[in-house]
Amino acid sequence: MNASLSFRGASVTAVIVVLLTGVLAVGSLLPASSPVQVSPFIMTLAGKYLAYAMLALAVDLVWGFAGILTLGHAAFFALGGYAMGMYLVREIGARGVYGNADLPDFMVFLSWKSLPWYWWGSDHFPVALALMLVVPAALAGLFGWLAFRSRVSGVYLSIITQALTYALMLAFFQNGFGFGGNNGLTDFKDILGFDLHSSYTRAGMLFISGLILAGALLAGRYVVGGRFGSLLIAVRDAESRTRFLGYRPEQMKLLVWVFSAIIAAIGGALYVIQVGIINPGEFAPANSIEAVIWVAVGGRGTLSGAVIGAILVNLGKTLFTAWLPEMWLYGLGALFMATTLFLPQGLMGLMRHIPKKRPSEVTPEVTSPEGEEA
């Protein structure tokens, strides 16, 4: 199948994301009296959905194309969020509750005398960007090298990834860890001198988030749309046979694992900027499991499906938690079961049954990775 045609939908989705975020950004700048004015609440929700779409895209890259069912990608999402949160907290300076220009409020409250070494330089935006990219990538690289080199796969790998994010959650809950304990980091004022509560800043950040998500979609399309993507699918469907042909599946898994971790981390940073808080709850394994559901609903191995699934499921969550808050979790479980039973290829799989003159964007039928039950 021609790669340029196979993932045409990723390019279309990227364009739609940019256009929609542009419309929302412009709408938020209209006067409050305008009937089409977009409220700050809607802007925050839209920004959160875009950040979650980045996480879903990261999960789709490793699950949909390499057959790695990850239950721990929330760890990379949260680490990226904390890296950005460190910068935003330092930006507060003397405007905090305690008026300390050198220490964040929570450190003053806990009687810290100086910044920990791992906070050095976090008041500089380039350093924050470096932390956002390097720390999750390094953790993913170390974890992936150990796991894939040992040929851990299937449910065992899923459990280990879940244990990773749970261990990080417990660590970040500790006050002595230096990241605000269970309260996390919040009360952000500005970014690069721009007021985060300004409608212009909100509009700009939403549009930038749309551009970044579109860029991540195109980057993912480039990575999996060529020969490397074909090898990933071969590893997913027949790892032993791929190894027998002389390839190194563990190296290919490691590369896409680290790449997906970076995408998730960028999503976490965008989440913090627009939602205004990051706490250890973002490491919760339940968040990683939800991301898997988003991808399953949209259609794994499609890129576009991950984005669509993340946005639609979270939109449904927003609506149903307002209407029937006590029933939402049951609804989410029912949605996952219904998708598994009736839409095993997700919403994007429906496109297979629509007559077309051109090839579908959906990848070859997903089969169960080695070591997993069908």
Coordinates of C-alpha atoms in Angstrom, one line a residue:
M1 CA 0.0 0.0 0.0
N2 CA 1.3 3.4 -0.9
A3 CA 2.3 5.3 2.2
S4 CA 1.4 8.7 0.9
L5 CA -2.2 7.4 0.4
S6 CA -2.4 5.1 3.4
F7 CA -2.1 8.0 5.9
R8 CA -3.7 10.7 3.8
G9 CA -6.3 11.0 6.6
A10 CA -3.6 12.2 9.1
S11 CA -2.9 15.2 6.9
V12 CA -6.6 15.9 6.6
T13 CA -7.0 15.6 10.3
A14 CA -4.1 18.0 10.9
V15 CA -5.6 20.6 8.7
I16 CA -9.0 20.3 10.4
V17 CA -7.4 20.6 13.8
V18 CA -5.6 23.8 12.8
L19 CA -8.8 25.3 11.2
L20 CA -11.0 24.5 14.2
T21 CA -8.5 25.8 16.8
G22 CA -8.2 29.0 14.7
V23 CA -12.0 29.4 14.6
L24 CA -12.2 28.9 18.4
A25 CA -9.3 31.3 19.0
V26 CA -10.9 34.0 16.9
G27 CA -14.3 33.4 18.6
S28 CA -12.8 33.8 22.0
L29 CA -11.7 37.3 21.1
L30 CA -15.2 38.5 20.2
P31 CA -17.1 40.8 22.5
A32 CA -19.0 39.0 25.3
S33 CA -22.3 40.3 23.8
S34 CA -21.7 38.4 20.6
P35 CA -23.8 35.2 20.2
V36 CA -20.8 33.3 18.8
Q37 CA -18.3 34.4 21.5
V38 CA -16.3 31.4 22.9
S39 CA -16.2 31.4 26.7
P40 CA -12.9 30.9 28.7
F41 CA -14.4 27.6 30.0
I42 CA -14.8 26.3 26.4
M43 CA -11.3 27.4 25.6
T44 CA -9.9 25.5 28.6
L45 CA -11.8 22.4 27.7
A46 CA -10.6 22.6 24.1
G47 CA -7.0 23.0 25.2
K48 CA -7.4 20.0 27.5
Y49 CA -8.8 17.9 24.7
L50 CA -5.9 18.8 22.4
A51 CA -3.4 17.8 25.1
Y52 CA -5.2 14.5 25.6
A53 CA -5.2 14.0 21.9
M54 CA -1.4 14.2 22.0
L55 CA -1.3 11.5 24.7
A56 CA -3.7 9.3 22.6
L57 CA -1.5 9.8 19.5
A58 CA 1.5 8.6 21.6
V59 CA -0.3 5.5 22.7
D60 CA -1.4 4.7 19.2
L61 CA 2.1 4.8 17.9
V62 CA 3.3 2.1 20.3
W63 CA 0.1 0.1 20.6
G64 CA -1.4 0.4 17.1
F65 CA 1.9 0.0 15.1
A66 CA 4.3 -1.9 17.4
G67 CA 1.8 -4.0 19.3
I68 CA 2.9 -2.7 22.7
L69 CA -0.1 -2.3 25.0
T70 CA 1.1 0.4 27.3
L71 CA -0.6 1.2 30.6
G72 CA 1.9 3.7 31.7
H73 CA 2.1 6.6 29.2
A74 CA 0.5 8.9 31.7
A75 CA 3.9 8.9 33.3
F76 CA 5.5 10.7 30.4
F77 CA 2.5 13.0 30.0
A78 CA 2.8 14.0 33.7
L79 CA 6.6 14.5 33.6
G80 CA 6.3 16.9 30.7
G81 CA 3.6 18.7 32.7
Y82 CA 5.8 19.0 35.7
A83 CA 8.7 20.3 33.7
M84 CA 6.5 23.1 32.3
G85 CA 5.0 23.6 35.8
M86 CA 8.4 24.2 37.3
Y87 CA 9.0 27.0 34.9
L88 CA 5.6 28.6 35.4
V89 CA 6.0 28.4 39.2
R90 CA 9.4 30.1 39.0
E91 CA 7.8 32.8 36.8
I92 CA 5.6 33.8 39.8
G93 CA 8.6 35.1 41.6
A94 CA 7.9 37.6 44.4
R95 CA 4.2 37.7 43.5
G96 CA 3.5 34.5 45.5
V97 CA 1.7 34.3 48.8
Y98 CA 5.0 34.6 50.8
G99 CA 6.7 37.1 48.5
N100 CA 9.8 35.0 48.1
A101 CA 11.4 35.6 44.7
D102 CA 13.7 32.6 44.9
L103 CA 11.5 29.8 46.3
P104 CA 8.0 28.6 45.3
D105 CA 5.3 29.1 47.9
F106 CA 5.2 25.4 48.8
M107 CA 8.9 25.3 49.5
V108 CA 8.6 28.3 51.8
F109 CA 5.7 26.7 53.6
L110 CA 7.7 23.5 54.1
S111 CA 10.7 25.5 55.4
W112 CA 13.0 24.7 52.5
K113 CA 16.1 27.0 52.6
S114 CA 17.2 26.7 49.0
L115 CA 16.2 25.2 45.7
P116 CA 17.0 21.5 45.1
W117 CA 19.6 21.0 42.4
Y118 CA 17.1 19.6 40.0
W119 CA 15.2 22.9 40.0
W120 CA 18.3 24.9 38.9
G121 CA 17.7 26.8 35.7
S122 CA 14.0 26.0 35.7
D123 CA 13.2 29.8 35.6
H124 CA 14.5 29.9 32.0
F125 CA 12.1 28.7 29.3
P126 CA 14.7 27.0 27.1
V127 CA 15.8 24.9 30.2
A128 CA 12.2 24.0 30.9
L129 CA 11.8 22.9 27.2
A130 CA 14.9 20.8 27.6
L131 CA 13.7 19.2 30.8
M132 CA 10.3 18.5 29.1
L133 CA 11.9 16.6 26.3
V134 CA 15.0 15.1 27.8
V135 CA 13.7 13.7 31.1
P136 CA 10.8 11.7 29.6
A137 CA 12.9 10.6 26.7
A138 CA 15.7 9.4 29.1
L139 CA 13.3 7.5 31.3
A140 CA 11.6 5.9 28.3
G141 CA 14.9 5.0 26.8
L142 CA 16.2 3.4 30.0
F143 CA 12.9 1.5 30.6
G144 CA 12.5 0.5 27.0
W145 CA 16.1 -0.7 26.7
L146 CA 15.8 -2.9 29.8
A147 CA 12.3 -4.3 28.9
F148 CA 12.8 -4.9 25.1
R149 CA 16.3 -6.2 25.5
S150 CA 14.9 -8.8 28.0
R151 CA 12.1 -9.5 25.4
V152 CA 9.4 -8.7 27.9
S153 CA 6.1 -8.5 26.0
G154 CA 2.3 -9.0 26.2
V155 CA 0.5 -8.6 29.4
Y156 CA 3.8 -8.7 31.4
L157 CA 5.0 -5.6 29.7
S158 CA 1.6 -3.9 30.3
I159 CA 1.9 -4.6 34.0
I160 CA 5.4 -3.3 34.2
T161 CA 4.4 0.0 32.5
Q162 CA 1.5 0.3 34.9
A163 CA 3.9 -0.2 37.8
L164 CA 6.2 2.5 36.5
T165 CA 3.6 5.2 36.5
Y166 CA 2.2 4.1 39.8
A167 CA 5.7 4.2 41.4
L168 CA 6.2 7.8 40.1
M169 CA 2.8 8.8 41.4
L170 CA 3.7 7.6 44.9
A171 CA 7.0 9.4 44.7
F172 CA 5.5 12.7 43.6
F173 CA 2.9 12.6 46.4
Q174 CA 5.8 12.9 48.9
N175 CA 6.4 16.5 50.2
G176 CA 10.1 15.8 50.4
F177 CA 10.3 15.0 46.7
G178 CA 10.3 18.7 46.0
F179 CA 7.3 19.0 43.6
G180 CA 4.5 20.2 45.9
G181 CA 3.3 16.9 47.2
N182 CA -0.4 16.1 46.7
N183 CA -1.2 19.7 45.9
G184 CA 1.2 19.8 43.0
L185 CA 2.0 23.0 41.2
T186 CA -0.6 25.7 40.5
D187 CA -1.4 29.4 40.7
F188 CA 0.5 30.2 37.5
K189 CA 0.6 33.8 36.5
D190 CA 2.2 34.2 33.1
I191 CA 4.4 32.5 30.5
L192 CA 7.2 34.4 28.7
G193 CA 5.7 37.6 30.1
F194 CA 2.2 37.0 28.8
D195 CA -0.6 36.9 31.2
L196 CA -2.1 33.4 31.3
H197 CA -5.5 34.7 32.2
S198 CA -5.7 37.1 29.2
S199 CA -8.1 36.2 26.5
Y200 CA -5.4 36.9 23.9
T201 CA -2.9 34.5 25.6
R202 CA -5.6 31.8 25.8
A203 CA -6.4 32.3 22.1
G204 CA -2.8 32.2 21.2
M205 CA -2.0 29.1 23.3
L206 CA -5.0 27.2 21.9
F207 CA -4.0 27.9 18.3
I208 CA -0.4 27.0 19.1
S209 CA -1.6 23.7 20.7
G210 CA -3.5 23.0 17.5
L211 CA -0.4 23.6 15.4
I212 CA 1.7 21.3 17.7
L213 CA -0.9 18.6 17.5
A214 CA -1.0 18.9 13.7
G215 CA 2.8 18.8 13.6
A216 CA 2.8 15.6 15.8
L217 CA 0.3 14.0 13.5
L218 CA 2.4 14.7 10.5
A219 CA 5.5 13.6 12.3
G220 CA 3.8 10.4 13.3
R221 CA 2.6 9.9 9.7
Y222 CA 6.2 10.4 8.4
V223 CA 7.6 7.9 11.0
V224 CA 5.1 5.0 10.4
G225 CA 4.2 5.8 6.8
G226 CA 7.5 4.5 5.3
R227 CA 9.7 1.5 5.6
F228 CA 10.2 1.9 9.3
G229 CA 6.4 1.8 9.8
S230 CA 6.2 -1.4 7.7
L231 CA 8.8 -3.0 9.9
L232 CA 6.9 -2.0 13.0
I233 CA 3.8 -3.6 11.7
A234 CA 5.8 -6.7 10.9
V235 CA 7.1 -6.7 14.5
R236 CA 3.6 -6.3 15.8
D237 CA 2.2 -9.2 13.7
A238 CA 5.1 -11.6 13.6
E239 CA 8.0 -10.6 15.9
S240 CA 9.8 -13.9 15.8
R241 CA 9.6 -14.1 12.0
T242 CA 10.9 -10.5 11.7
R243 CA 13.9 -11.4 14.0
F244 CA 14.5 -14.5 11.9
L245 CA 14.9 -12.3 8.8
G246 CA 17.7 -10.4 10.4
Y247 CA 16.0 -7.4 11.9
R248 CA 16.3 -6.2 15.5
P249 CA 12.7 -5.8 16.8
E250 CA 13.9 -4.5 20.2
Q251 CA 15.7 -1.5 18.5
M252 CA 12.6 -0.6 16.5
K253 CA 10.4 -0.9 19.6
L254 CA 12.8 1.3 21.5
L255 CA 12.9 4.0 18.9
V256 CA 9.1 4.3 18.6
W257 CA 8.7 4.0 22.4
V258 CA 11.0 7.0 23.0
F259 CA 9.4 9.0 20.2
S260 CA 5.9 8.4 21.6
A261 CA 7.1 9.4 25.1
I262 CA 8.3 12.7 23.8
I263 CA 4.9 13.4 22.1
A264 CA 3.1 12.5 25.4
A265 CA 5.4 14.8 27.3
I266 CA 4.7 17.7 25.0
G267 CA 1.0 17.0 25.5
G268 CA 1.5 17.2 29.2
A269 CA 3.2 20.6 28.9
L270 CA 0.4 22.0 26.8
Y271 CA -2.1 20.6 29.4
V272 CA -0.5 22.5 32.3
I273 CA -0.3 25.8 30.4
Q274 CA -4.0 25.8 29.6
V275 CA -5.6 23.9 32.6
G276 CA -3.4 25.7 35.1
I277 CA -2.4 22.9 37.4
I278 CA -0.4 19.7 37.6
N279 CA -0.5 17.2 40.5
P280 CA 0.5 13.6 41.1
G281 CA -3.0 12.5 40.1
E282 CA -1.9 12.8 36.5
F283 CA 0.4 9.8 37.0
A284 CA -2.6 7.6 38.0
P285 CA -2.7 4.3 36.0
A286 CA -6.4 5.0 35.4
N287 CA -5.3 7.9 33.1
S288 CA -3.2 5.5 31.0
I289 CA -6.1 3.1 30.8
E290 CA -8.4 5.8 29.6
A291 CA -5.9 6.7 26.9
V292 CA -6.1 3.1 25.7
I293 CA -9.9 3.4 25.5
W294 CA -9.6 6.6 23.5
V295 CA -7.4 4.9 20.9
A296 CA -9.6 1.8 20.8
V297 CA -12.7 3.9 20.2
G298 CA -11.1 5.9 17.5
G299 CA -9.3 3.0 15.9
R300 CA -5.8 2.0 16.7
G301 CA -3.1 2.0 14.0
T302 CA -4.7 5.0 12.2
L303 CA -3.2 8.1 13.9
S304 CA -6.4 10.1 13.1
G305 CA -8.5 7.7 15.1
A306 CA -6.5 8.3 18.2
V307 CA -7.1 12.1 18.0
I308 CA -10.8 11.7 17.2
G309 CA -11.3 9.1 19.9
A310 CA -9.6 11.3 22.5
I311 CA -11.7 14.3 21.7
L312 CA -15.0 12.5 21.4
V313 CA -14.6 10.4 24.6
N314 CA -13.5 13.4 26.7
L315 CA -16.3 15.5 25.2
G316 CA -18.7 12.7 26.3
K317 CA -17.1 12.6 29.7
T318 CA -17.5 16.4 30.2
L319 CA -21.2 16.1 29.3
F320 CA -22.1 13.0 31.2
T321 CA -20.2 13.9 34.3
A322 CA -22.4 17.0 34.4
W323 CA -25.7 15.1 33.7
L324 CA -25.0 11.7 35.4
P325 CA -21.8 12.0 37.4
E326 CA -22.3 8.8 39.3
M327 CA -22.8 6.8 36.1
W328 CA -19.8 8.0 34.1
L329 CA -17.4 5.2 34.9
Y330 CA -20.0 2.6 34.1
G331 CA -20.6 4.3 30.8
L332 CA -16.9 4.4 30.0
G333 CA -16.6 0.7 30.7
A334 CA -19.7 -0.1 28.6
L335 CA -18.2 2.0 25.8
F336 CA -15.0 0.0 25.8
M337 CA -16.9 -3.3 25.8
A338 CA -19.2 -2.2 23.0
T339 CA -16.2 -1.0 20.9
T340 CA -14.4 -4.3 21.5
L341 CA -17.5 -6.4 20.5
F342 CA -19.0 -4.4 17.7
L343 CA -16.3 -2.0 16.5
P344 CA -13.0 -3.9 17.0
Q345 CA -11.3 -1.5 14.5
G346 CA -12.9 1.6 16.1
L347 CA -14.6 4.4 14.4
M348 CA -12.0 4.6 11.7
G349 CA -12.7 1.0 10.9
L350 CA -16.1 2.0 9.6
M351 CA -14.4 3.7 6.7
R352 CA -13.5 0.2 5.4
H353 CA -17.1 -0.4 4.6
I354 CA -17.5 2.9 2.7
P355 CA -16.9 2.5 -1.1
K356 CA -14.0 4.5 -2.2
K357 CA -12.0 5.0 -5.4
R358 CA -8.8 5.6 -3.4
P359 CA -7.2 3.4 -0.8
S360 CA -8.3 3.8 2.8
E361 CA -6.1 5.4 5.3
V362 CA -6.5 2.6 7.8
T363 CA -3.5 0.3 8.2
P364 CA -3.7 -3.5 7.5
E365 CA -6.0 -5.3 9.8
V366 CA -4.6 -5.4 13.4
T367 CA -3.9 -8.8 14.7
S368 CA -3.1 -9.7 18.2
P369 CA 0.6 -9.1 19.1
E370 CA 2.5 -12.2 20.0
G371 CA 1.9 -13.3 23.6
E372 CA -1.6 -11.8 23.8
E373 CA -5.0 -13.5 23.5
A374 CA -7.1 -12.5 20.5

